[in-house]
Short mmCIF file of C-alpha atoms in Angstrom, two decimals:
data_model
loop_
_atom_site.label_atom_id
_atom_site.label_comp_id
_atom_site.label_asym_id
_atom_site.label_seq_id
_atom_site.Cartn_x
_atom_site.Cartn_y
_atom_site.Cartn_z
CA ALA A 1 -41.13 -141.88 36.93
CA SER A 2 -39.56 -138.94 34.91
CA LEU A 3 -41.20 -136.47 37.31
CA ARG A 4 -39.74 -138.31 40.27
CA SER A 5 -36.33 -138.33 38.66
CA ALA A 6 -36.41 -134.61 37.85
CA THR A 7 -37.44 -133.82 41.43
CA MET A 8 -34.71 -135.99 42.84
CA LEU A 9 -32.33 -134.22 40.52
CA LYS A 10 -33.22 -130.86 41.80
CA SER A 11 -32.93 -132.15 45.49
CA ILE A 12 -29.44 -133.29 44.75
CA VAL A 13 -28.34 -130.07 43.05
CA MET A 14 -29.85 -127.96 45.87
CA GLY A 15 -28.00 -130.07 48.50
CA LEU A 16 -24.61 -129.92 46.74
CA ALA A 17 -24.84 -126.13 46.06
CA MET A 18 -25.66 -125.37 49.76
CA VAL A 19 -22.78 -127.49 50.96
CA GLY A 20 -20.30 -125.95 48.52
CA ALA A 21 -21.17 -122.35 49.79
CA ALA A 22 -21.67 -123.37 53.59
CA THR A 23 -18.36 -121.53 54.58
CA ALA A 24 -19.04 -118.44 52.38
CA PHE A 25 -18.86 -115.98 55.32
CA ALA A 26 -16.68 -117.70 57.92
CA PRO A 27 -14.40 -115.06 59.32
CA SER A 28 -10.93 -115.17 57.80
CA ALA A 29 -7.75 -114.24 59.60
CA VAL A 30 -4.00 -114.95 59.36
CA LEU A 31 -3.26 -118.15 61.18
CA PRO A 32 -1.03 -117.78 64.18
CA ARG A 33 2.46 -119.10 64.06
CA GLY A 34 3.33 -122.27 65.92
CA SER A 35 5.98 -124.98 65.95
CA LEU A 36 5.37 -127.69 63.46
CA ARG A 37 7.24 -130.24 61.49
CA GLN A 38 7.66 -128.93 57.98
CA SER A 39 6.66 -131.21 55.12
CA THR A 40 9.34 -131.99 52.54
CA ALA A 41 7.01 -134.03 50.34
CA GLY A 42 5.16 -132.71 47.32
CA PRO A 43 2.66 -130.01 47.50
CA SER A 44 -0.49 -130.51 49.60
CA MET A 45 -3.12 -128.51 51.48
CA GLN A 46 -1.63 -128.88 54.89
CA LEU A 47 -3.51 -127.78 57.90
CA TYR A 48 -2.05 -128.38 61.47
CA SER A 49 -4.06 -128.58 64.52
CA ALA A 50 -5.01 -125.79 66.97
CA GLY A 51 -4.72 -123.21 64.02
CA LYS A 52 -0.88 -123.57 63.56
CA MET A 53 0.92 -122.24 60.51
CA GLN A 54 0.10 -124.17 57.42
CA GLY A 55 1.71 -124.13 54.09
CA LYS A 56 5.22 -123.44 55.54
CA GLY A 57 7.78 -125.34 53.50
CA VAL A 58 5.42 -126.22 50.64
CA ASN A 59 6.34 -125.03 47.25
CA ILE A 60 3.63 -125.62 44.58
CA ILE A 61 6.18 -125.15 41.76
CA PRO A 62 9.32 -126.99 42.78
CA ILE A 63 11.40 -125.70 39.84
CA PHE A 64 11.08 -122.07 41.02
CA LYS A 65 12.33 -120.68 44.30
CA ARG A 66 9.45 -119.86 46.89
CA PRO A 67 8.77 -116.11 46.89
CA ASP A 68 10.29 -114.58 50.08
CA SER A 69 7.02 -112.53 50.52
CA LEU A 70 5.02 -115.70 50.83
CA ASP A 71 6.21 -117.11 54.17
CA GLY A 72 3.34 -119.58 54.67
CA SER A 73 1.62 -117.55 57.31
CA MET A 74 -1.60 -116.92 55.16
CA VAL A 75 -4.18 -119.46 54.98
CA GLY A 76 -3.93 -121.43 51.73
CA ASP A 77 -0.42 -120.17 50.97
CA GLN A 78 1.20 -122.78 48.71
CA GLY A 79 3.96 -120.66 47.27
CA PHE A 80 2.24 -120.13 44.01
CA ASP A 81 3.27 -116.70 42.38
CA PRO A 82 4.97 -117.38 39.04
CA PHE A 83 4.54 -113.82 37.98
CA GLY A 84 6.04 -112.38 41.32
CA PHE A 85 2.96 -110.06 42.12
CA SER A 86 3.61 -110.70 45.87
CA GLY A 87 6.89 -108.81 45.61
CA TRP A 88 5.31 -105.44 44.59
CA VAL A 89 1.50 -105.71 45.65
CA ASN A 90 0.40 -105.41 49.15
CA MET A 91 -0.51 -109.08 50.06
CA LYS A 92 -3.20 -107.91 52.55
CA PHE A 93 -4.93 -106.10 49.67
CA CYS A 94 -4.64 -109.17 47.50
CA ARG A 95 -6.11 -111.48 50.18
CA GLU A 96 -8.91 -109.21 50.73
CA ALA A 97 -9.76 -109.22 47.05
CA GLU A 98 -9.42 -113.03 46.91
CA LEU A 99 -11.70 -113.60 49.70
CA LYS A 100 -14.31 -111.18 48.41
CA HIS A 101 -14.31 -112.62 44.95
CA GLY A 102 -14.33 -116.12 46.35
CA ARG A 103 -17.35 -115.56 48.44
CA VAL A 104 -19.23 -113.86 45.56
CA ALA A 105 -18.20 -116.80 43.40
CA MET A 106 -19.57 -119.40 45.89
CA LEU A 107 -22.90 -117.60 46.13
CA ALA A 108 -23.05 -117.10 42.26
CA PHE A 109 -22.32 -120.90 41.88
CA VAL A 110 -25.24 -121.78 44.09
CA GLY A 111 -27.53 -119.39 42.29
CA ILE A 112 -26.51 -120.69 38.78
CA MET A 113 -27.10 -124.31 39.88
CA VAL A 114 -30.39 -123.58 41.51
CA GLU A 115 -31.60 -121.66 38.33
CA SER A 116 -30.31 -124.22 36.03
CA ALA A 117 -32.20 -126.86 38.01
CA GLY A 118 -35.50 -124.86 37.58
CA ILE A 119 -35.79 -124.38 41.34
CA THR A 120 -37.65 -121.09 42.13
CA PHE A 121 -39.62 -119.38 44.78
CA PRO A 122 -43.30 -118.76 44.44
CA GLY A 123 -43.96 -115.84 42.30
CA VAL A 124 -40.49 -115.60 40.74
CA THR A 125 -41.58 -116.79 37.25
CA LYS A 126 -44.14 -114.14 36.95
CA VAL A 127 -41.26 -111.56 37.18
CA PHE A 128 -38.33 -113.18 35.54
CA GLY A 129 -40.07 -115.85 33.47
CA ALA A 130 -39.42 -119.65 33.26
CA SER A 131 -36.06 -119.55 31.68
CA THR A 132 -33.05 -121.50 33.09
CA ASN A 133 -30.59 -119.64 30.82
CA ILE A 134 -28.25 -117.57 33.08
CA PHE A 135 -27.91 -114.65 30.55
CA GLU A 136 -31.57 -114.47 30.00
CA ILE A 137 -32.22 -114.35 33.56
CA HIS A 138 -29.63 -111.58 34.20
CA ASN A 139 -30.88 -109.49 31.35
CA LYS A 140 -34.40 -109.77 32.81
CA ALA A 141 -33.08 -108.76 36.22
CA VAL A 142 -31.52 -105.81 34.73
CA GLU A 143 -34.77 -104.91 32.95
CA VAL A 144 -37.03 -105.04 36.02
CA GLY A 145 -34.54 -103.31 38.30
CA ALA A 146 -33.38 -106.21 40.40
CA MET A 147 -29.74 -105.75 39.50
CA GLY A 148 -30.11 -102.14 40.39
CA GLN A 149 -31.25 -103.04 43.86
CA ILE A 150 -28.42 -105.48 44.30
CA LEU A 151 -25.82 -102.83 43.10
CA LEU A 152 -27.39 -100.36 45.57
CA TRP A 153 -27.28 -102.52 48.69
CA VAL A 154 -23.78 -103.91 47.81
CA GLY A 155 -22.63 -100.33 47.48
CA VAL A 156 -23.97 -99.44 50.81
CA PHE A 157 -22.17 -102.31 52.47
CA GLU A 158 -19.12 -101.38 50.77
CA MET A 159 -19.22 -97.90 51.97
CA LEU A 160 -20.29 -98.70 55.55
CA ALA A 161 -18.10 -101.76 56.14
CA GLY A 162 -16.01 -102.85 53.20
CA TYR A 163 -13.90 -99.71 52.49
CA PRO A 164 -13.46 -98.82 56.24
CA GLY A 165 -12.41 -102.32 57.06
CA MET A 166 -9.87 -102.74 54.28
CA THR A 167 -8.52 -99.22 55.15
CA GLN A 168 -8.06 -100.42 58.68
CA THR A 169 -6.25 -103.56 57.51
CA MET A 170 -3.93 -101.63 55.06
CA GLU A 171 -2.98 -99.14 57.59
CA GLY A 172 -1.58 -101.84 59.82
CA GLY A 173 -4.61 -102.40 62.10
CA ALA A 174 -5.50 -105.60 63.97
CA ARG A 175 -8.29 -106.54 61.40
CA ALA A 176 -7.35 -109.38 59.25
CA PRO A 177 -8.17 -109.44 55.59
CA GLY A 178 -11.68 -110.44 54.86
CA ASP A 179 -12.59 -110.59 58.62
CA PHE A 180 -16.04 -108.73 59.21
CA GLY A 181 -16.70 -110.51 62.55
CA PHE A 182 -19.68 -112.20 60.94
CA ASP A 183 -20.19 -115.64 62.51
CA PRO A 184 -23.74 -115.80 63.97
CA LEU A 185 -23.56 -119.63 64.24
CA GLY A 186 -20.25 -119.82 65.83
CA LEU A 187 -18.87 -122.06 63.26
CA GLY A 188 -15.32 -120.63 63.71
CA LYS A 189 -15.12 -120.96 67.44
CA GLY A 190 -12.03 -122.53 69.17
CA ASP A 191 -9.90 -124.81 67.07
CA LYS A 192 -12.58 -125.06 64.24
CA LEU A 193 -11.46 -121.64 62.87
CA ALA A 194 -8.30 -122.91 61.12
CA ARG A 195 -10.20 -125.61 59.08
CA LYS A 196 -13.03 -123.18 58.23
CA GLN A 197 -10.50 -120.64 57.04
CA LEU A 198 -8.75 -123.13 54.80
CA SER A 199 -11.96 -124.49 53.54
CA GLU A 200 -13.23 -121.15 52.70
CA ILE A 201 -10.26 -120.07 50.62
CA THR A 202 -9.93 -123.36 48.71
CA ASN A 203 -13.67 -123.40 48.01
CA GLY A 204 -13.62 -119.94 46.95
CA ARG A 205 -10.67 -120.39 44.61
CA LEU A 206 -12.64 -123.52 43.08
CA ALA A 207 -15.87 -121.58 42.81
CA MET A 208 -14.05 -118.64 40.94
CA LEU A 209 -12.83 -121.22 38.39
CA ALA A 210 -16.22 -123.01 38.14
CA VAL A 211 -18.32 -119.85 37.61
CA SER A 212 -15.76 -118.74 34.93
CA GLY A 213 -16.13 -122.08 33.11
CA ILE A 214 -19.97 -122.17 33.43
CA VAL A 215 -20.16 -118.69 31.89
CA HIS A 216 -17.89 -119.58 28.89
CA HIS A 217 -19.57 -122.85 28.46
CA THR A 218 -22.91 -121.20 28.18
CA ILE A 219 -21.60 -118.60 25.85
CA ILE A 220 -20.09 -121.24 23.51
CA THR A 221 -22.64 -123.99 23.59
CA GLY A 222 -25.77 -122.01 24.59
CA LYS A 223 -26.42 -124.68 27.35
CA GLY A 224 -26.24 -124.32 31.04
CA PRO A 225 -24.20 -126.56 33.43
CA LEU A 226 -27.25 -129.06 33.64
CA GLY A 227 -27.79 -129.07 29.94
#
């Protein structure tokens, strides 16, 4: 019975983790403008049909004026900028960074949950051991050179695609922040793109908070997210 329960738990964790990162690489672009009825109620994650502008008129902190630089045209814009960064930092750069970190965090969350559940590919334990502690696994990956390989290939991707893409965006090109044209399954075709974009940015933000919480929880308690 205990073995069956453990197997079921692993299956549930794997399923939830995969769903959470399903939109990790959906293409992201600024939603086109369109006519819409603006909301005057409290803050909400608005999304209008056919990819029309969302977030216009929403102010997540009602006691402060909505920053002029946040006009609601960017996906997930809720007017949240209490320190005024949008007034002196290029928002295209900020959105590129937010999407990149959000995507990495979604992948990291999946990896952490899979490791914590003890789910491994055949032969992995021979190299990394059977530990489910994320720091022990990280240190072992550094020791055997796996982290070096990740750094190498991520660096290659950044040189060949990341930096040129962001340069094009920053210089006023047509490329939207975070858009690498990667959508082999066609998940963002037609009117599906707007919903996928909003899902990506909100799940990415949540994943960044979740991964940060898991890391600090592990440091403080010595236990992973699954105990």
